[in-house]
CSV table of N, CA and C in Angstrom, one decimal:
chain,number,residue,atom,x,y,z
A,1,UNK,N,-85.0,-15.9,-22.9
A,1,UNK,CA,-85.4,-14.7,-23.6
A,1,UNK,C,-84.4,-14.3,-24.7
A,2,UNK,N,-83.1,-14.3,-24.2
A,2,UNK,CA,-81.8,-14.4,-25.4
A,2,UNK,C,-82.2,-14.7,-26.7
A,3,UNK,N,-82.5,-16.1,-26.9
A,3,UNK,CA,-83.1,-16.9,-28.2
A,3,UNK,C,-84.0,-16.0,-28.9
A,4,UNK,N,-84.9,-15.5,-28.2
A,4,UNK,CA,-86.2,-15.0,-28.8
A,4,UNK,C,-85.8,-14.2,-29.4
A,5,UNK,N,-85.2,-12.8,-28.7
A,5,UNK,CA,-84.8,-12.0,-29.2
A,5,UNK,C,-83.3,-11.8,-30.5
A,6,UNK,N,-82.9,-12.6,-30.8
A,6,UNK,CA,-81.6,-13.2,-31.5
A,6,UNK,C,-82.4,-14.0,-32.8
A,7,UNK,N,-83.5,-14.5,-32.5
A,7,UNK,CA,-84.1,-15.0,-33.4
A,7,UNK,C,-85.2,-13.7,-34.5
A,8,UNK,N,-85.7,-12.5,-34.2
A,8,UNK,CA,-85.7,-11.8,-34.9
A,8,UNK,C,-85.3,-10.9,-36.1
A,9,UNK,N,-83.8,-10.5,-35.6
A,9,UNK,CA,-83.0,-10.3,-36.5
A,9,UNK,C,-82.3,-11.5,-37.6
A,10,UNK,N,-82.3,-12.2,-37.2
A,10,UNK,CA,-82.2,-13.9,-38.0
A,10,UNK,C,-83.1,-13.9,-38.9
A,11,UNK,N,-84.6,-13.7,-38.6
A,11,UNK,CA,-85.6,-13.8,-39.8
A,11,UNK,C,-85.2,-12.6,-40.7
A,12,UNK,N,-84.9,-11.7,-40.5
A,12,UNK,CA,-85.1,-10.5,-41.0
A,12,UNK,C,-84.1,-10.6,-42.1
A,13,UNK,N,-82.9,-10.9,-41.4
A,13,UNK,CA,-81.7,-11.2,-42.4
A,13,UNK,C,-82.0,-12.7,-43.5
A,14,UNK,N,-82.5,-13.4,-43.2
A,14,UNK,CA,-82.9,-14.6,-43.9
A,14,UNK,C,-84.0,-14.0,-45.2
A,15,UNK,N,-84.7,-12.6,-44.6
A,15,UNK,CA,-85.8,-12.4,-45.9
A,15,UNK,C,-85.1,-12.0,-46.7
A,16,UNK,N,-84.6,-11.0,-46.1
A,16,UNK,CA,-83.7,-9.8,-47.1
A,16,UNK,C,-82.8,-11.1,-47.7
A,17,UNK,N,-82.2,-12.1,-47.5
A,17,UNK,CA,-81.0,-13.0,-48.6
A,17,UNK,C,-82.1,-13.4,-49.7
A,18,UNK,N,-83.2,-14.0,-49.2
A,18,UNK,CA,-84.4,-14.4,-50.0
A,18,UNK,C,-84.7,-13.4,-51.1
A,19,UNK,N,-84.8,-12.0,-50.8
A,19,UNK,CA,-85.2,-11.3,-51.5
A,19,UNK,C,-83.3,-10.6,-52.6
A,20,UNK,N,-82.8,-11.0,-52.3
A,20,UNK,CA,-81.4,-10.8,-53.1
A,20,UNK,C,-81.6,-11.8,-54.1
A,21,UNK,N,-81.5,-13.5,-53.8
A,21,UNK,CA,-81.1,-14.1,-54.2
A,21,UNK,C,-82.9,-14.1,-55.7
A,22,UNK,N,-83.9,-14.0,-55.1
A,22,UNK,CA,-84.7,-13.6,-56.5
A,22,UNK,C,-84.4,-12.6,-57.0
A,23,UNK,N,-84.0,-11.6,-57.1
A,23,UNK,CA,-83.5,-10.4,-57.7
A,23,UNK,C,-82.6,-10.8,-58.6
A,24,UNK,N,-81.6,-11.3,-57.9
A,24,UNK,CA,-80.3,-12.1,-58.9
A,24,UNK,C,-80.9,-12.7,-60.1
A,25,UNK,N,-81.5,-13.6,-59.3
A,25,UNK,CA,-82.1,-14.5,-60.6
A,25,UNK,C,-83.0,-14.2,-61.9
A,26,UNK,N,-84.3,-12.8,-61.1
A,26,UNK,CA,-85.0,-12.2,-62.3
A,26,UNK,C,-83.6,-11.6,-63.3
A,27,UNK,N,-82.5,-10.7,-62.5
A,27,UNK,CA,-81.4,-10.2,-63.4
A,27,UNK,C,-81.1,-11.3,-64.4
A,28,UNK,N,-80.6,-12.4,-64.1
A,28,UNK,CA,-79.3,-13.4,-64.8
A,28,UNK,C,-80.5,-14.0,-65.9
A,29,UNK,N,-81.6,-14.0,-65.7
A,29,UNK,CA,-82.5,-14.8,-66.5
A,29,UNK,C,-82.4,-14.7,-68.2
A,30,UNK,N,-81.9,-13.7,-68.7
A,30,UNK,CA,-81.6,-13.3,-69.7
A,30,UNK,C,-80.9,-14.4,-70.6
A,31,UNK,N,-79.4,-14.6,-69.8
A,31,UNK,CA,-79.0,-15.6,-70.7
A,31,UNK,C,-79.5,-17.0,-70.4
A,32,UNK,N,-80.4,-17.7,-69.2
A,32,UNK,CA,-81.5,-18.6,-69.4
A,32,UNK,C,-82.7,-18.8,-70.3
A,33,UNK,N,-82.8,-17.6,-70.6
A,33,UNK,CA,-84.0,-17.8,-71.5
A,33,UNK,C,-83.7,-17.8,-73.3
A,34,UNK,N,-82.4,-18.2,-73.3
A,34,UNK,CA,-82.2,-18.3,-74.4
A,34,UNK,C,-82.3,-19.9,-75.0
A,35,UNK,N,-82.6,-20.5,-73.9
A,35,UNK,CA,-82.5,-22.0,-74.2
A,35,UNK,C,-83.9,-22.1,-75.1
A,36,UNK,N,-84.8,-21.7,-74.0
A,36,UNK,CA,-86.4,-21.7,-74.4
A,36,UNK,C,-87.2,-20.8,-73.9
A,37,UNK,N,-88.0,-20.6,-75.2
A,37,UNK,CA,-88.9,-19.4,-74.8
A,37,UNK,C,-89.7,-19.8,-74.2
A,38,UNK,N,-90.6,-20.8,-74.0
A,38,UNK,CA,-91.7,-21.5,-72.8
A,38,UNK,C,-90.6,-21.5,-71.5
A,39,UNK,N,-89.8,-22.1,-71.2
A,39,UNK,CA,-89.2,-21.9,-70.2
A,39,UNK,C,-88.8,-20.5,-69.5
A,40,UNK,N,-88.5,-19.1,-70.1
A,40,UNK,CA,-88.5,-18.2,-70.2
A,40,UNK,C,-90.1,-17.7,-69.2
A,41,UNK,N,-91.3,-17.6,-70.1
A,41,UNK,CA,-92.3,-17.4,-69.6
A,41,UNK,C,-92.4,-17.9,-68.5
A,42,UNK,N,-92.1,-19.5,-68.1
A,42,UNK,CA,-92.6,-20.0,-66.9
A,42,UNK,C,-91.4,-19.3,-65.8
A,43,UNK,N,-91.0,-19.0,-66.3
A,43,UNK,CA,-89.6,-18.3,-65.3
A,43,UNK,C,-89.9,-16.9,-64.5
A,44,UNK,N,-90.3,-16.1,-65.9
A,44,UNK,CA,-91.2,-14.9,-65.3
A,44,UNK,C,-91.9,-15.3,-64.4
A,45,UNK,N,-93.1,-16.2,-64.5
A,45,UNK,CA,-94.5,-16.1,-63.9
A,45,UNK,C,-94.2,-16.6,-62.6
A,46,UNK,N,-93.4,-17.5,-62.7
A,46,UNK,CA,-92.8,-18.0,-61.1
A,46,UNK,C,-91.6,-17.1,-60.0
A,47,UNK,N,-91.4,-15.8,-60.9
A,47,UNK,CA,-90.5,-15.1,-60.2
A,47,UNK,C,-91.4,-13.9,-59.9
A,48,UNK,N,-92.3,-13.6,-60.6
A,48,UNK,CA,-93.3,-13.0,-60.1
A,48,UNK,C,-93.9,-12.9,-58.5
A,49,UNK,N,-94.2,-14.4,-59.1
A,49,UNK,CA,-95.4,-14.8,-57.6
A,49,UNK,C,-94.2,-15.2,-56.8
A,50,UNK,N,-93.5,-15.3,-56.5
A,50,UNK,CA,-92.2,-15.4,-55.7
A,50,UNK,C,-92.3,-13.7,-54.8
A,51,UNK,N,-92.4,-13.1,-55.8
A,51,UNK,CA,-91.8,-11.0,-55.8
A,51,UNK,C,-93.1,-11.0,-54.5
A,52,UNK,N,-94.1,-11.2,-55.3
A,52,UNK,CA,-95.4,-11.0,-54.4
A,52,UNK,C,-95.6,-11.4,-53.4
A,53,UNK,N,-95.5,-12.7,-53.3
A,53,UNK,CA,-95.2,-13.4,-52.1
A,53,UNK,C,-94.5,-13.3,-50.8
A,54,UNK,N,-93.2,-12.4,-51.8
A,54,UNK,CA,-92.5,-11.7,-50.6
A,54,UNK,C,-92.6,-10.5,-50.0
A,55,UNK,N,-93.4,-10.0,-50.6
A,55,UNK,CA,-94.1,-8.1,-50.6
A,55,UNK,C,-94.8,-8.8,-48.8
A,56,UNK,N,-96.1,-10.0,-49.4
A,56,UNK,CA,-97.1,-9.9,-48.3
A,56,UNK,C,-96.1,-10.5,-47.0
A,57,UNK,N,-95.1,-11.2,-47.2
A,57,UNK,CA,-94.2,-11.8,-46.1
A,57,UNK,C,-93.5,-10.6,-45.4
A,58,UNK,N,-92.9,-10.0,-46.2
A,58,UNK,CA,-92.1,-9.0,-45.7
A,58,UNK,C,-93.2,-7.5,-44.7
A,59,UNK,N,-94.5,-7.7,-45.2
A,59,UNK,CA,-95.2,-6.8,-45.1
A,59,UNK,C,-96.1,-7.2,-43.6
A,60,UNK,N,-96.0,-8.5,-43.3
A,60,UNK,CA,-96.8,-8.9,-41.8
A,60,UNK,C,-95.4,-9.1,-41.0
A,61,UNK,N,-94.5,-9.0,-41.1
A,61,UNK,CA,-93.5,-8.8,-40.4
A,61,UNK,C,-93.0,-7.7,-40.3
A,62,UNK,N,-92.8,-6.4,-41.3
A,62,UNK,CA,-92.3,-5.4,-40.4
A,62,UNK,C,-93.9,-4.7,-39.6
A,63,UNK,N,-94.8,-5.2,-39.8
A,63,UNK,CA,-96.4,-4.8,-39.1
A,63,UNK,C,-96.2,-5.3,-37.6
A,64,UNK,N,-96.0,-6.3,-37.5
A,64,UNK,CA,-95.5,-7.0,-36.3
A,64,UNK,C,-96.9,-8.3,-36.1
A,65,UNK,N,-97.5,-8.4,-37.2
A,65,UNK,CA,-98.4,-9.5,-37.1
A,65,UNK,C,-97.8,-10.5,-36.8
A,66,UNK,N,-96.9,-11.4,-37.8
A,66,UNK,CA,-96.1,-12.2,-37.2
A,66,UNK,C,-95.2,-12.4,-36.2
A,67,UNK,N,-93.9,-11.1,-36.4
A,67,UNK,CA,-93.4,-10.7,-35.3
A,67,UNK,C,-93.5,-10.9,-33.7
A,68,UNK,N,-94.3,-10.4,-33.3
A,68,UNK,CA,-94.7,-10.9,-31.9
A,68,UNK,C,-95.5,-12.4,-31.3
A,69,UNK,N,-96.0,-13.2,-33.2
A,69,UNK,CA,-96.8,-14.2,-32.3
A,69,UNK,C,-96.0,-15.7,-31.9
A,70,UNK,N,-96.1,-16.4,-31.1
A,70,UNK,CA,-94.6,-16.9,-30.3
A,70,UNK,C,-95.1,-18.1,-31.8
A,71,UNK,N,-96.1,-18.9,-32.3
A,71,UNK,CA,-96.2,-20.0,-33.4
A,71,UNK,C,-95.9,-19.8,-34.3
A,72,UNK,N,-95.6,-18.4,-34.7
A,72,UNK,CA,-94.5,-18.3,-36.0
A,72,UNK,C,-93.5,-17.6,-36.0
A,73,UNK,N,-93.2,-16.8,-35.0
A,73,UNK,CA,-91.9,-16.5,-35.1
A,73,UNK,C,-90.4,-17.3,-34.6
A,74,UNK,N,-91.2,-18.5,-33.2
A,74,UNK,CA,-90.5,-19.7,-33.3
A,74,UNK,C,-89.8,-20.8,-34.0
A,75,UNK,N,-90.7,-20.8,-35.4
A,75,UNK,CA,-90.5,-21.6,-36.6
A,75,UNK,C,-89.6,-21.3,-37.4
């Protein structure tokens, strides 16, 4: 039961780096998008659906949908 419980706070800390490390990146994009403006756009639109993505991830886990179920919080 050790594991289980030790493995909670592990996810938790692994979203929140997840969610640092796109923040960083929407920040620094600035001087990336000076190469190309299409590259630029596809940068937005992928950091986007990234943001959102992690809204609904973040959002079934502190709910405790995922949280408690042993098939994905094992993984």
């Amino acid at each position: 039961m050790a594991v289980i419980s030790s493995l909670i706070p592990a996810r938790f800390l692994t979203l929140l780096a997840h969610l640092v490390i796109v923040v960083t990146i929407f920040w620094s994009r600035v001087s990336a998008s000076l190469l190309s403006r299409r590259l630029s756009y596809w940068l937005i639109v992928a950091l986007s659906v990234t943001l959102g993505m992690f809204v609904i991830e973040l959002a079934g886990f502190l709910s405790g949908v995922s949280m408690f179920n042993n098939t994905q919080s094992l993984l």
